[in-house]
Amino acid sequence: MEKRRLYMDYAATTPVKPEVLEAMMPYYTTYFGNASSFHQFGREAKEGLDKGRAQVASLINADPREVYFTNGGSESDNWALEGTAFARRNKGNHIITSKIEHHAILHTCEYLEKVHGFEVTYLDVDADGKVDLEQLKRVISDNTILVSVMFANNEIGTIQPIKEITEIAHAHGALMHTDGVQACGNIPVDVKELGVDLMSMSGHKIYGPKGIGALYIKKGVKIHNFMHGGAQERKKRAGTENVPAIVGYGKAAEMAKNNMENHVRELTRLRDKLMYGLQERIPYTRINGHKTDRLPGTANVSFQFIEGEGILLLLDQAGIAGSSGSACTSGSLDPSHVLMALGLPHELAHGSLRLVVGDFTTEEDIDYVLETLPPIIARLRELSPLYQTYIKEHPEENK
């Protein structure tokens, strides 16, 4: 009998939906032209590119001319930060971000500090992962050129008050960037309502292909180019456009917009059943992230006395794919910087598990995890000296 395979890691990536793949295929074969060419083959490719741009723009209520395609969220983050920093260094050299950003932001800030002499302030977050707005008001100044705070966290799912943060940034003449990679396509996003100047996006988080993303640049905002060469993307991002991927991203964005209400409702229901079901069945379990202001599919829990690597290994043997944090840092033995920023002790941060449900997750999948995970945690705790010591010191809790 074939082992059950259950994917619960939709924040790391998503499968390409059949409709997306179907939309892409002709652009590998029939409409294969270079979108910059003037002949018929080029014009056909350009039509697909333009349609994809309009679909992505529609998802976030932007003008298509404000959407610039990149190879993914990390490039968009790098471009937003470096492009803004270099374009505005005559105004100041201060950048503000948060301690729970994706490493595409944190490492770019580190580079700007060490190599180019910019000053970066890293905002604290509360126990639920919300940015400290009062701290932001204290540290921002006329020397601040950019505030970059992610829309929704990729590990714990907490959603930030982006509109309020943007208002604070603009009151001091700073631009506002948000990493919207996890948010765009998973929750309603309206750049006009938010007022942000820049926003990073990615295709493979919303059932589109990998290797394609976008940077929203509000009309009138001037930043330096990140890629130099040809005149593609209105002379802002050189390189032959990946038309099949753009077409697929556009189709995925269109489907996400049309299915948004059902997507949010169903994933929230399944997530809560999973998250609170685990807390009910497994003692010494902590839910990480804001209880309500969080992405609909993201459940992140910490199990006291054990480490996440053991959980993932046994889950994988049971056919369940999860993670202990961001896929980009899965090779690291250090505890999650996000969970540490919440104030969790090392031992609790090490025992974290992220399970993320998606459009293909079923009720039966949730039931299978709720049946499978408690015995795994119990088995690991039996092997844990920390747990055995705790039991001896607190016999009244285990009667």
mmCIF file of C-alpha atoms in Angstrom:
data_model
loop_
_atom_site.group_PDB
_atom_site.id
_atom_site.type_symbol
_atom_site.label_atom_id
_atom_site.label_comp_id
_atom_site.label_asym_id
_atom_site.label_seq_id
_atom_site.Cartn_x
_atom_site.Cartn_y
_atom_site.Cartn_z
ATOM 1 C CA MET A 1 0.000 0.000 0.000
ATOM 2 C CA GLU A 2 1.384 3.404 -0.990
ATOM 3 C CA LYS A 3 2.211 5.726 1.884
ATOM 4 C CA ARG A 4 -0.117 8.670 2.298
ATOM 5 C CA ARG A 5 1.383 11.974 1.084
ATOM 6 C CA LEU A 6 -0.022 15.089 2.715
ATOM 7 C CA TYR A 7 1.306 18.569 1.943
ATOM 8 C CA MET A 8 0.971 21.068 4.797
ATOM 9 C CA ASP A 9 3.631 23.593 3.787
ATOM 10 C CA TYR A 10 1.762 26.026 1.534
ATOM 11 C CA ALA A 11 3.729 29.016 2.882
ATOM 12 C CA ALA A 12 6.926 27.535 1.408
ATOM 13 C CA THR A 13 5.389 27.045 -2.029
ATOM 14 C CA THR A 14 2.175 25.925 -3.693
ATOM 15 C CA PRO A 15 1.431 23.521 -6.541
ATOM 16 C CA VAL A 16 0.661 25.082 -9.896
ATOM 17 C CA LYS A 17 -3.065 24.869 -10.495
ATOM 18 C CA PRO A 18 -4.121 23.056 -13.702
ATOM 19 C CA GLU A 19 -5.740 26.192 -15.121
ATOM 20 C CA VAL A 20 -2.486 28.096 -14.603
ATOM 21 C CA LEU A 21 -0.408 25.451 -16.366
ATOM 22 C CA GLU A 22 -2.918 25.344 -19.221
ATOM 23 C CA ALA A 23 -2.633 29.112 -19.684
ATOM 24 C CA MET A 24 1.173 28.919 -19.712
ATOM 25 C CA MET A 25 1.741 26.076 -22.158
ATOM 26 C CA PRO A 26 1.049 27.907 -25.468
ATOM 27 C CA TYR A 27 3.696 30.493 -24.561
ATOM 28 C CA TYR A 28 6.359 27.792 -24.541
ATOM 29 C CA THR A 29 5.432 26.551 -28.001
ATOM 30 C CA THR A 30 3.042 28.578 -30.174
ATOM 31 C CA TYR A 31 3.533 32.099 -28.746
ATOM 32 C CA PHE A 32 7.223 31.716 -27.959
ATOM 33 C CA GLY A 33 8.417 35.077 -29.310
ATOM 34 C CA ASN A 34 10.475 37.680 -27.467
ATOM 35 C CA ALA A 35 8.045 40.284 -26.155
ATOM 36 C CA SER A 36 10.450 43.061 -27.196
ATOM 37 C CA SER A 37 10.393 42.004 -30.878
ATOM 38 C CA PHE A 38 8.293 44.023 -33.333
ATOM 39 C CA HIS A 39 7.138 41.161 -35.547
ATOM 40 C CA GLN A 40 4.003 39.045 -35.084
ATOM 41 C CA PHE A 41 5.696 36.511 -32.814
ATOM 42 C CA GLY A 42 6.833 39.302 -30.524
ATOM 43 C CA ARG A 43 3.433 40.967 -30.541
ATOM 44 C CA GLU A 44 1.735 37.707 -29.519
ATOM 45 C CA ALA A 45 4.114 37.322 -26.581
ATOM 46 C CA LYS A 46 3.594 40.976 -25.654
ATOM 47 C CA GLU A 47 -0.163 40.443 -25.523
ATOM 48 C CA GLY A 48 0.316 37.662 -22.988
ATOM 49 C CA LEU A 49 2.704 39.819 -20.971
ATOM 50 C CA ASP A 50 0.313 42.773 -20.926
ATOM 51 C CA LYS A 51 -2.602 40.588 -19.882
ATOM 52 C CA GLY A 52 -0.570 39.047 -17.063
ATOM 53 C CA ARG A 53 0.467 42.486 -15.818
ATOM 54 C CA ALA A 54 -3.136 43.680 -15.811
ATOM 55 C CA GLN A 55 -4.259 40.589 -13.872
ATOM 56 C CA VAL A 56 -1.581 41.008 -11.206
ATOM 57 C CA ALA A 57 -2.363 44.725 -10.934
ATOM 58 C CA SER A 58 -6.067 43.983 -10.535
ATOM 59 C CA LEU A 59 -5.346 41.658 -7.600
ATOM 60 C CA ILE A 60 -3.965 44.593 -5.572
ATOM 61 C CA ASN A 61 -6.040 47.405 -7.141
ATOM 62 C CA ALA A 62 -3.051 48.980 -8.858
ATOM 63 C CA ASP A 63 -2.524 50.509 -12.294
ATOM 64 C CA PRO A 64 -0.797 47.963 -14.585
ATOM 65 C CA ARG A 65 1.944 50.558 -15.200
ATOM 66 C CA GLU A 66 2.797 50.343 -11.479
ATOM 67 C CA VAL A 67 3.623 46.607 -11.652
ATOM 68 C CA TYR A 68 7.174 45.578 -12.574
ATOM 69 C CA PHE A 69 8.004 41.905 -12.980
ATOM 70 C CA THR A 70 10.996 40.363 -11.187
ATOM 71 C CA ASN A 71 12.204 36.794 -10.680
ATOM 72 C CA GLY A 72 10.520 36.547 -7.277
ATOM 73 C CA GLY A 73 9.936 38.018 -3.840
ATOM 74 C CA SER A 74 13.590 38.145 -2.808
ATOM 75 C CA GLU A 75 14.585 40.190 -5.851
ATOM 76 C CA SER A 76 11.635 42.502 -5.285
ATOM 77 C CA ASP A 77 12.707 43.027 -1.658
ATOM 78 C CA ASN A 78 16.315 43.695 -2.656
ATOM 79 C CA TRP A 79 15.261 46.129 -5.365
ATOM 80 C CA ALA A 80 12.840 48.003 -3.101
ATOM 81 C CA LEU A 81 15.420 48.522 -0.353
ATOM 82 C CA GLU A 82 18.545 49.164 -2.420
ATOM 83 C CA GLY A 83 16.716 51.160 -5.077
ATOM 84 C CA THR A 84 15.157 53.433 -2.478
ATOM 85 C CA ALA A 85 18.301 53.757 -0.359
ATOM 86 C CA PHE A 86 20.503 54.821 -3.278
ATOM 87 C CA ALA A 87 17.876 57.129 -4.792
ATOM 88 C CA ARG A 88 17.192 58.972 -1.525
ATOM 89 C CA ARG A 89 20.533 59.095 0.266
ATOM 90 C CA ASN A 90 20.697 62.870 -0.313
ATOM 91 C CA LYS A 91 17.652 63.148 1.981
ATOM 92 C CA GLY A 92 18.991 60.834 4.695
ATOM 93 C CA ASN A 93 20.514 57.473 5.477
ATOM 94 C CA HIS A 94 18.122 55.951 8.024
ATOM 95 C CA ILE A 95 16.010 52.863 7.301
ATOM 96 C CA ILE A 96 13.487 51.254 9.645
ATOM 97 C CA THR A 97 12.374 47.636 9.489
ATOM 98 C CA SER A 98 11.281 44.963 11.976
ATOM 99 C CA LYS A 99 13.024 42.082 13.714
ATOM 100 C CA ILE A 100 10.704 39.486 12.135
ATOM 101 C CA GLU A 101 11.239 40.272 8.450
ATOM 102 C CA HIS A 102 12.140 37.663 5.851
ATOM 103 C CA HIS A 103 15.902 37.301 5.415
ATOM 104 C CA ALA A 104 15.628 38.917 1.976
ATOM 105 C CA ILE A 105 14.932 42.128 3.905
ATOM 106 C CA LEU A 106 17.198 41.546 6.903
ATOM 107 C CA HIS A 107 20.255 40.570 4.863
ATOM 108 C CA THR A 108 19.742 43.466 2.450
ATOM 109 C CA CYS A 109 19.588 45.865 5.396
ATOM 110 C CA GLU A 110 22.751 44.284 6.772
ATOM 111 C CA TYR A 111 24.450 44.827 3.409
ATOM 112 C CA LEU A 112 23.346 48.465 3.268
ATOM 113 C CA GLU A 113 24.677 48.998 6.808
ATOM 114 C CA LYS A 114 28.038 47.298 6.370
ATOM 115 C CA VAL A 115 28.911 48.239 2.800
ATOM 116 C CA HIS A 116 27.181 51.574 2.241
ATOM 117 C CA GLY A 117 26.990 53.112 5.714
ATOM 118 C CA PHE A 118 23.219 53.303 6.107
ATOM 119 C CA GLU A 119 21.726 53.213 9.601
ATOM 120 C CA VAL A 120 19.013 50.630 10.237
ATOM 121 C CA THR A 121 16.628 50.427 13.190
ATOM 122 C CA TYR A 122 14.991 47.051 13.839
ATOM 123 C CA LEU A 123 11.591 47.416 15.495
ATOM 124 C CA ASP A 124 10.513 45.117 18.314
ATOM 125 C CA VAL A 125 7.301 43.111 18.179
ATOM 126 C CA ASP A 126 4.938 42.044 20.946
ATOM 127 C CA ALA A 127 4.224 38.468 22.032
ATOM 128 C CA ASP A 128 1.818 38.049 19.078
ATOM 129 C CA GLY A 129 4.274 39.381 16.514
ATOM 130 C CA LYS A 130 2.768 42.861 16.072
ATOM 131 C CA VAL A 131 5.153 45.754 15.421
ATOM 132 C CA ASP A 132 5.517 48.305 18.223
ATOM 133 C CA LEU A 133 3.956 51.438 16.707
ATOM 134 C CA GLU A 134 4.982 53.601 19.649
ATOM 135 C CA GLN A 135 8.598 52.586 19.130
ATOM 136 C CA LEU A 136 8.235 53.448 15.437
ATOM 137 C CA LYS A 137 6.997 56.926 16.361
ATOM 138 C CA ARG A 138 9.976 57.385 18.705
ATOM 139 C CA VAL A 139 12.714 56.314 16.305
ATOM 140 C CA ILE A 140 11.482 57.788 13.022
ATOM 141 C CA SER A 141 12.936 61.143 12.068
ATOM 142 C CA ASP A 142 13.441 63.508 9.159
ATOM 143 C CA ASN A 143 16.577 61.479 8.386
ATOM 144 C CA THR A 144 14.455 58.360 7.761
ATOM 145 C CA ILE A 145 14.143 57.585 4.065
ATOM 146 C CA LEU A 146 12.343 54.238 4.146
ATOM 147 C CA VAL A 147 10.178 52.103 6.425
ATOM 148 C CA SER A 148 9.876 48.432 5.424
ATOM 149 C CA VAL A 149 7.530 46.185 7.391
ATOM 150 C CA MET A 150 6.166 42.913 6.039
ATOM 151 C CA PHE A 151 2.411 42.662 5.467
ATOM 152 C CA ALA A 152 2.043 39.165 6.911
ATOM 153 C CA ASN A 153 4.730 37.025 8.500
ATOM 154 C CA ASN A 154 5.766 33.876 6.669
ATOM 155 C CA GLU A 155 6.334 31.838 9.851
ATOM 156 C CA ILE A 156 3.577 32.808 12.286
ATOM 157 C CA GLY A 157 1.091 34.458 9.916
ATOM 158 C CA THR A 158 0.622 37.666 11.926
ATOM 159 C CA ILE A 159 -0.768 40.543 9.837
ATOM 160 C CA GLN A 160 0.617 44.024 10.522
ATOM 161 C CA PRO A 161 -1.307 47.346 10.595
ATOM 162 C CA ILE A 162 0.246 48.461 7.314
ATOM 163 C CA LYS A 163 -2.047 51.443 6.743
ATOM 164 C CA GLU A 164 -1.183 52.939 10.151
ATOM 165 C CA ILE A 165 2.539 52.287 9.652
ATOM 166 C CA THR A 166 2.353 53.961 6.233
ATOM 167 C CA GLU A 167 0.710 57.054 7.716
ATOM 168 C CA ILE A 168 3.506 57.363 10.294
ATOM 169 C CA ALA A 169 6.168 56.950 7.592
ATOM 170 C CA HIS A 170 4.599 59.537 5.298
ATOM 171 C CA ALA A 171 4.200 62.040 8.141
ATOM 172 C CA HIS A 172 8.016 62.120 8.313
ATOM 173 C CA GLY A 173 8.643 62.164 4.566
ATOM 174 C CA ALA A 174 9.726 58.509 4.415
ATOM 175 C CA LEU A 175 8.646 56.020 1.770
ATOM 176 C CA MET A 176 6.794 52.868 2.827
ATOM 177 C CA HIS A 177 7.611 49.388 1.510
ATOM 178 C CA THR A 178 5.864 46.213 2.535
ATOM 179 C CA ASP A 179 6.844 42.636 1.771
ATOM 180 C CA GLY A 180 3.495 41.359 0.560
ATOM 181 C CA VAL A 181 4.702 37.955 -0.632
ATOM 182 C CA GLN A 182 2.565 35.968 1.829
ATOM 183 C CA ALA A 183 -0.376 38.387 1.793
ATOM 184 C CA CYS A 184 -1.084 39.115 -1.889
ATOM 185 C CA GLY A 185 -3.509 36.486 -3.140
ATOM 186 C CA ASN A 186 -4.182 35.061 0.319
ATOM 187 C CA ILE A 187 -6.010 38.021 1.867
ATOM 188 C CA PRO A 188 -7.570 41.141 0.285
ATOM 189 C CA VAL A 189 -4.892 43.736 -0.532
ATOM 190 C CA ASP A 190 -5.653 47.227 -1.860
ATOM 191 C CA VAL A 191 -2.580 49.403 -2.397
ATOM 192 C CA LYS A 192 -4.674 52.541 -2.837
ATOM 193 C CA GLU A 193 -6.355 52.038 0.514
ATOM 194 C CA LEU A 194 -3.073 51.150 2.237
ATOM 195 C CA GLY A 195 -1.160 54.042 0.683
ATOM 196 C CA VAL A 196 2.099 52.080 0.394
ATOM 197 C CA ASP A 197 4.762 53.232 -2.045
ATOM 198 C CA LEU A 198 6.315 49.839 -2.779
ATOM 199 C CA MET A 199 5.188 46.236 -2.322
ATOM 200 C CA SER A 200 6.899 42.925 -3.099
ATOM 201 C CA MET A 201 4.937 39.980 -4.509
ATOM 202 C CA SER A 202 5.554 36.412 -5.677
ATOM 203 C CA GLY A 203 3.818 33.973 -8.023
ATOM 204 C CA HIS A 204 4.583 30.601 -6.444
ATOM 205 C CA LYS A 205 2.831 31.425 -3.153
ATOM 206 C CA ILE A 206 -0.558 31.637 -4.907
ATOM 207 C CA TYR A 207 -0.536 28.514 -7.142
ATOM 208 C CA GLY A 208 1.505 30.134 -9.906
ATOM 209 C CA PRO A 209 4.957 29.134 -11.190
ATOM 210 C CA LYS A 210 8.263 29.648 -9.405
ATOM 211 C CA GLY A 211 10.780 32.180 -10.657
ATOM 212 C CA ILE A 212 8.333 35.042 -11.145
ATOM 213 C CA GLY A 213 7.393 37.913 -8.859
ATOM 214 C CA ALA A 214 6.645 41.608 -9.027
ATOM 215 C CA LEU A 215 7.381 44.907 -7.383
ATOM 216 C CA TYR A 216 4.579 47.446 -7.101
ATOM 217 C CA ILE A 217 6.004 50.961 -7.430
ATOM 218 C CA LYS A 218 3.434 53.688 -6.888
ATOM 219 C CA LYS A 219 3.228 56.222 -9.694
ATOM 220 C CA GLY A 220 5.599 59.113 -9.035
ATOM 221 C CA VAL A 221 7.938 57.168 -6.715
ATOM 222 C CA LYS A 222 11.531 57.263 -7.976
ATOM 223 C CA ILE A 223 13.950 54.469 -7.101
ATOM 224 C CA HIS A 224 17.179 53.325 -8.727
ATOM 225 C CA ASN A 225 17.120 50.380 -11.125
ATOM 226 C CA PHE A 226 18.316 47.045 -9.784
ATOM 227 C CA MET A 227 19.023 45.302 -13.114
ATOM 228 C CA HIS A 228 20.833 47.095 -15.932
ATOM 229 C CA GLY A 229 20.752 46.251 -19.621
ATOM 230 C CA GLY A 230 17.837 46.466 -22.028
ATOM 231 C CA ALA A 231 14.704 48.594 -21.970
ATOM 232 C CA GLN A 232 12.321 45.966 -20.583
ATOM 233 C CA GLU A 233 9.805 46.794 -17.824
ATOM 234 C CA ARG A 234 9.613 50.438 -18.850
ATOM 235 C CA LYS A 235 13.418 50.685 -18.618
ATOM 236 C CA LYS A 236 13.404 49.804 -14.915
ATOM 237 C CA ARG A 237 14.292 46.089 -14.898
ATOM 238 C CA ALA A 238 16.439 44.754 -17.735
ATOM 239 C CA GLY A 239 16.256 41.195 -19.036
ATOM 240 C CA THR A 240 14.048 39.288 -21.454
ATOM 241 C CA GLU A 241 10.678 38.807 -19.800
ATOM 242 C CA ASN A 242 9.710 35.297 -18.733
ATOM 243 C CA VAL A 243 6.441 35.433 -20.639
ATOM 244 C CA PRO A 244 5.119 31.928 -19.813
ATOM 245 C CA ALA A 245 5.699 32.536 -16.098
ATOM 246 C CA ILE A 246 4.109 35.993 -16.291
ATOM 247 C CA VAL A 247 1.065 34.515 -18.041
ATOM 248 C CA GLY A 248 0.846 31.853 -15.326
ATOM 249 C CA TYR A 249 1.270 34.407 -12.546
ATOM 250 C CA GLY A 250 -1.460 36.519 -14.099
ATOM 251 C CA LYS A 251 -3.855 33.577 -14.296
ATOM 252 C CA ALA A 252 -3.080 32.625 -10.679
ATOM 253 C CA ALA A 253 -3.695 36.226 -9.584
ATOM 254 C CA GLU A 254 -7.022 36.318 -11.426
ATOM 255 C CA MET A 255 -8.115 33.039 -9.822
ATOM 256 C CA ALA A 256 -7.010 34.223 -6.388
ATOM 257 C CA LYS A 257 -9.032 37.418 -6.719
ATOM 258 C CA ASN A 258 -12.154 35.595 -7.890
ATOM 259 C CA ASN A 259 -11.902 32.974 -5.125
ATOM 260 C CA MET A 260 -10.776 35.293 -2.322
ATOM 261 C CA GLU A 261 -13.872 35.164 -0.116
ATOM 262 C CA ASN A 262 -14.140 31.373 -0.223
ATOM 263 C CA HIS A 263 -10.361 30.967 0.137
ATOM 264 C CA VAL A 264 -10.215 33.048 3.314
ATOM 265 C CA ARG A 265 -13.321 31.465 4.845
ATOM 266 C CA GLU A 266 -12.377 27.833 4.190
ATOM 267 C CA LEU A 267 -8.704 28.104 5.092
ATOM 268 C CA THR A 268 -9.498 29.960 8.304
ATOM 269 C CA ARG A 269 -11.930 27.224 9.305
ATOM 270 C CA LEU A 270 -9.461 24.425 8.568
ATOM 271 C CA ARG A 271 -6.592 26.307 10.217
ATOM 272 C CA ASP A 272 -8.552 26.859 13.426
ATOM 273 C CA LYS A 273 -9.640 23.234 13.540
ATOM 274 C CA LEU A 274 -6.000 22.199 13.198
ATOM 275 C CA MET A 275 -4.474 24.795 15.492
ATOM 276 C CA TYR A 276 -6.886 24.547 18.390
ATOM 277 C CA GLY A 277 -7.281 20.806 17.892
ATOM 278 C CA LEU A 278 -3.560 20.332 18.487
ATOM 279 C CA GLN A 279 -3.681 22.582 21.539
ATOM 280 C CA GLU A 280 -6.558 20.554 22.981
ATOM 281 C CA ARG A 281 -4.940 17.168 22.317
ATOM 282 C CA ILE A 282 -1.334 17.935 23.262
ATOM 283 C CA PRO A 283 -0.434 19.425 26.660
ATOM 284 C CA TYR A 284 2.251 22.121 26.953
ATOM 285 C CA THR A 285 1.463 23.516 23.511
ATOM 286 C CA ARG A 286 1.691 27.212 22.613
ATOM 287 C CA ILE A 287 0.060 28.841 19.590
ATOM 288 C CA ASN A 288 2.416 31.368 18.015
ATOM 289 C CA GLY A 289 1.186 34.506 16.294
ATOM 290 C CA HIS A 290 -1.882 36.696 16.615
ATOM 291 C CA LYS A 291 -5.061 34.697 17.186
ATOM 292 C CA THR A 292 -7.216 36.626 14.703
ATOM 293 C CA ASP A 293 -4.991 39.007 12.700
ATOM 294 C CA ARG A 294 -3.209 36.192 10.892
ATOM 295 C CA LEU A 295 -3.071 34.577 7.481
ATOM 296 C CA PRO A 296 -6.011 32.219 6.939
ATOM 297 C CA GLY A 297 -3.884 29.121 6.328
ATOM 298 C CA THR A 298 -1.003 29.469 8.786
ATOM 299 C CA ALA A 299 -0.800 27.494 12.023
ATOM 300 C CA ASN A 300 2.405 27.745 14.076
ATOM 301 C CA VAL A 301 2.680 25.937 17.405
ATOM 302 C CA SER A 302 5.481 25.205 19.863
ATOM 303 C CA PHE A 303 5.673 21.968 21.830
ATOM 304 C CA GLN A 304 7.564 22.242 25.071
ATOM 305 C CA PHE A 305 10.479 19.876 25.918
ATOM 306 C CA ILE A 306 11.277 18.675 22.346
ATOM 307 C CA GLU A 307 12.916 19.930 19.150
ATOM 308 C CA GLY A 308 11.291 20.636 15.800
ATOM 309 C CA GLU A 309 13.722 18.527 13.761
ATOM 310 C CA GLY A 310 12.508 15.321 15.422
ATOM 311 C CA ILE A 311 8.880 16.291 14.833
ATOM 312 C CA LEU A 312 9.498 16.957 11.136
ATOM 313 C CA LEU A 313 11.346 13.680 10.659
ATOM 314 C CA LEU A 314 8.572 11.583 12.185
ATOM 315 C CA LEU A 315 5.876 13.571 10.393
ATOM 316 C CA ASP A 316 7.655 12.977 7.103
ATOM 317 C CA GLN A 317 7.743 9.245 7.858
ATOM 318 C CA ALA A 318 3.968 9.479 8.319
ATOM 319 C CA GLY A 319 3.682 11.216 4.929
ATOM 320 C CA ILE A 320 3.023 14.721 6.301
ATOM 321 C CA ALA A 321 5.098 17.638 4.995
ATOM 322 C CA GLY A 322 5.484 20.537 7.420
ATOM 323 C CA SER A 323 8.281 22.874 8.478
ATOM 324 C CA SER A 324 9.809 24.442 11.555
ATOM 325 C CA GLY A 325 9.876 27.901 9.991
ATOM 326 C CA SER A 326 10.861 29.553 6.724
ATOM 327 C CA ALA A 327 11.929 27.233 3.908
ATOM 328 C CA CYS A 328 14.748 29.673 3.183
ATOM 329 C CA THR A 329 16.383 28.895 6.544
ATOM 330 C CA SER A 330 15.536 25.198 6.872
ATOM 331 C CA GLY A 331 19.224 24.253 6.842
ATOM 332 C CA SER A 332 19.962 26.315 9.950
ATOM 333 C CA LEU A 333 20.132 24.795 13.430
ATOM 334 C CA ASP A 334 19.485 28.167 15.061
ATOM 335 C CA PRO A 335 16.027 28.799 16.524
ATOM 336 C CA SER A 336 13.707 30.940 14.425
ATOM 337 C CA HIS A 337 14.566 34.644 14.643
ATOM 338 C CA VAL A 338 10.829 35.323 14.423
ATOM 339 C CA LEU A 339 9.973 33.215 17.478
ATOM 340 C CA MET A 340 12.921 34.615 19.411
ATOM 341 C CA ALA A 341 11.641 38.133 18.659
ATOM 342 C CA LEU A 342 8.303 37.142 20.233
ATOM 343 C CA GLY A 343 10.202 36.522 23.470
ATOM 344 C CA LEU A 344 10.073 32.716 23.394
ATOM 345 C CA PRO A 345 12.907 30.940 25.233
ATOM 346 C CA HIS A 346 15.333 28.934 23.081
ATOM 347 C CA GLU A 347 13.919 25.577 24.083
ATOM 348 C CA LEU A 348 10.361 26.545 23.147
ATOM 349 C CA ALA A 349 11.421 28.207 19.885
ATOM 350 C CA HIS A 350 13.321 25.022 18.961
ATOM 351 C CA GLY A 351 10.146 22.983 19.410
ATOM 352 C CA SER A 352 8.103 24.883 16.855
ATOM 353 C CA LEU A 353 6.098 23.452 13.983
ATOM 354 C CA ARG A 354 4.536 25.356 11.081
ATOM 355 C CA LEU A 355 1.649 23.665 9.289
ATOM 356 C CA VAL A 356 0.021 25.670 6.513
ATOM 357 C CA VAL A 357 -3.196 24.606 4.804
ATOM 358 C CA GLY A 358 -4.126 25.539 1.236
ATOM 359 C CA ASP A 359 -6.786 25.260 -1.426
ATOM 360 C CA PHE A 360 -6.233 21.515 -1.829
ATOM 361 C CA THR A 361 -6.378 20.711 1.898
ATOM 362 C CA THR A 362 -9.403 18.633 2.964
ATOM 363 C CA GLU A 363 -11.217 17.995 6.224
ATOM 364 C CA GLU A 364 -9.810 14.452 6.149
ATOM 365 C CA ASP A 365 -6.290 15.879 5.938
ATOM 366 C CA ILE A 366 -6.817 17.856 9.137
ATOM 367 C CA ASP A 367 -8.253 14.789 10.880
ATOM 368 C CA TYR A 368 -5.221 12.744 9.805
ATOM 369 C CA VAL A 369 -2.806 15.300 11.297
ATOM 370 C CA LEU A 370 -4.815 15.474 14.524
ATOM 371 C CA GLU A 371 -4.636 11.679 14.787
ATOM 372 C CA THR A 372 -0.986 11.379 13.801
ATOM 373 C CA LEU A 373 0.783 14.226 15.585
ATOM 374 C CA PRO A 374 -0.162 13.667 19.275
ATOM 375 C CA PRO A 375 1.472 10.183 19.431
ATOM 376 C CA ILE A 376 4.575 11.632 17.752
ATOM 377 C CA ILE A 377 4.878 14.371 20.366
ATOM 378 C CA ALA A 378 4.269 11.855 23.168
ATOM 379 C CA ARG A 379 6.975 9.558 21.764
ATOM 380 C CA LEU A 380 9.522 12.367 21.523
ATOM 381 C CA ARG A 381 8.738 13.576 25.032
ATOM 382 C CA GLU A 382 9.312 10.094 26.410
ATOM 383 C CA LEU A 383 12.836 10.377 25.020
ATOM 384 C CA SER A 384 13.350 13.926 26.320
ATOM 385 C CA PRO A 385 15.395 14.396 29.512
ATOM 386 C CA LEU A 386 13.823 17.848 29.868
ATOM 387 C CA TYR A 387 10.350 16.361 29.920
ATOM 388 C CA GLN A 388 11.279 13.573 32.327
ATOM 389 C CA THR A 389 12.809 16.095 34.711
ATOM 390 C CA TYR A 390 9.715 18.296 34.505
ATOM 391 C CA ILE A 391 7.408 15.346 35.235
ATOM 392 C CA LYS A 392 9.379 14.449 38.353
ATOM 393 C CA GLU A 393 9.316 18.051 39.579
ATOM 394 C CA HIS A 394 5.591 18.534 38.832
ATOM 395 C CA PRO A 395 3.868 15.214 39.579
ATOM 396 C CA GLU A 396 0.594 16.987 40.337
ATOM 397 C CA GLU A 397 0.230 17.956 36.637
ATOM 398 C CA ASN A 398 0.398 14.364 35.432
ATOM 399 C CA LYS A 399 -2.006 12.506 37.663
#
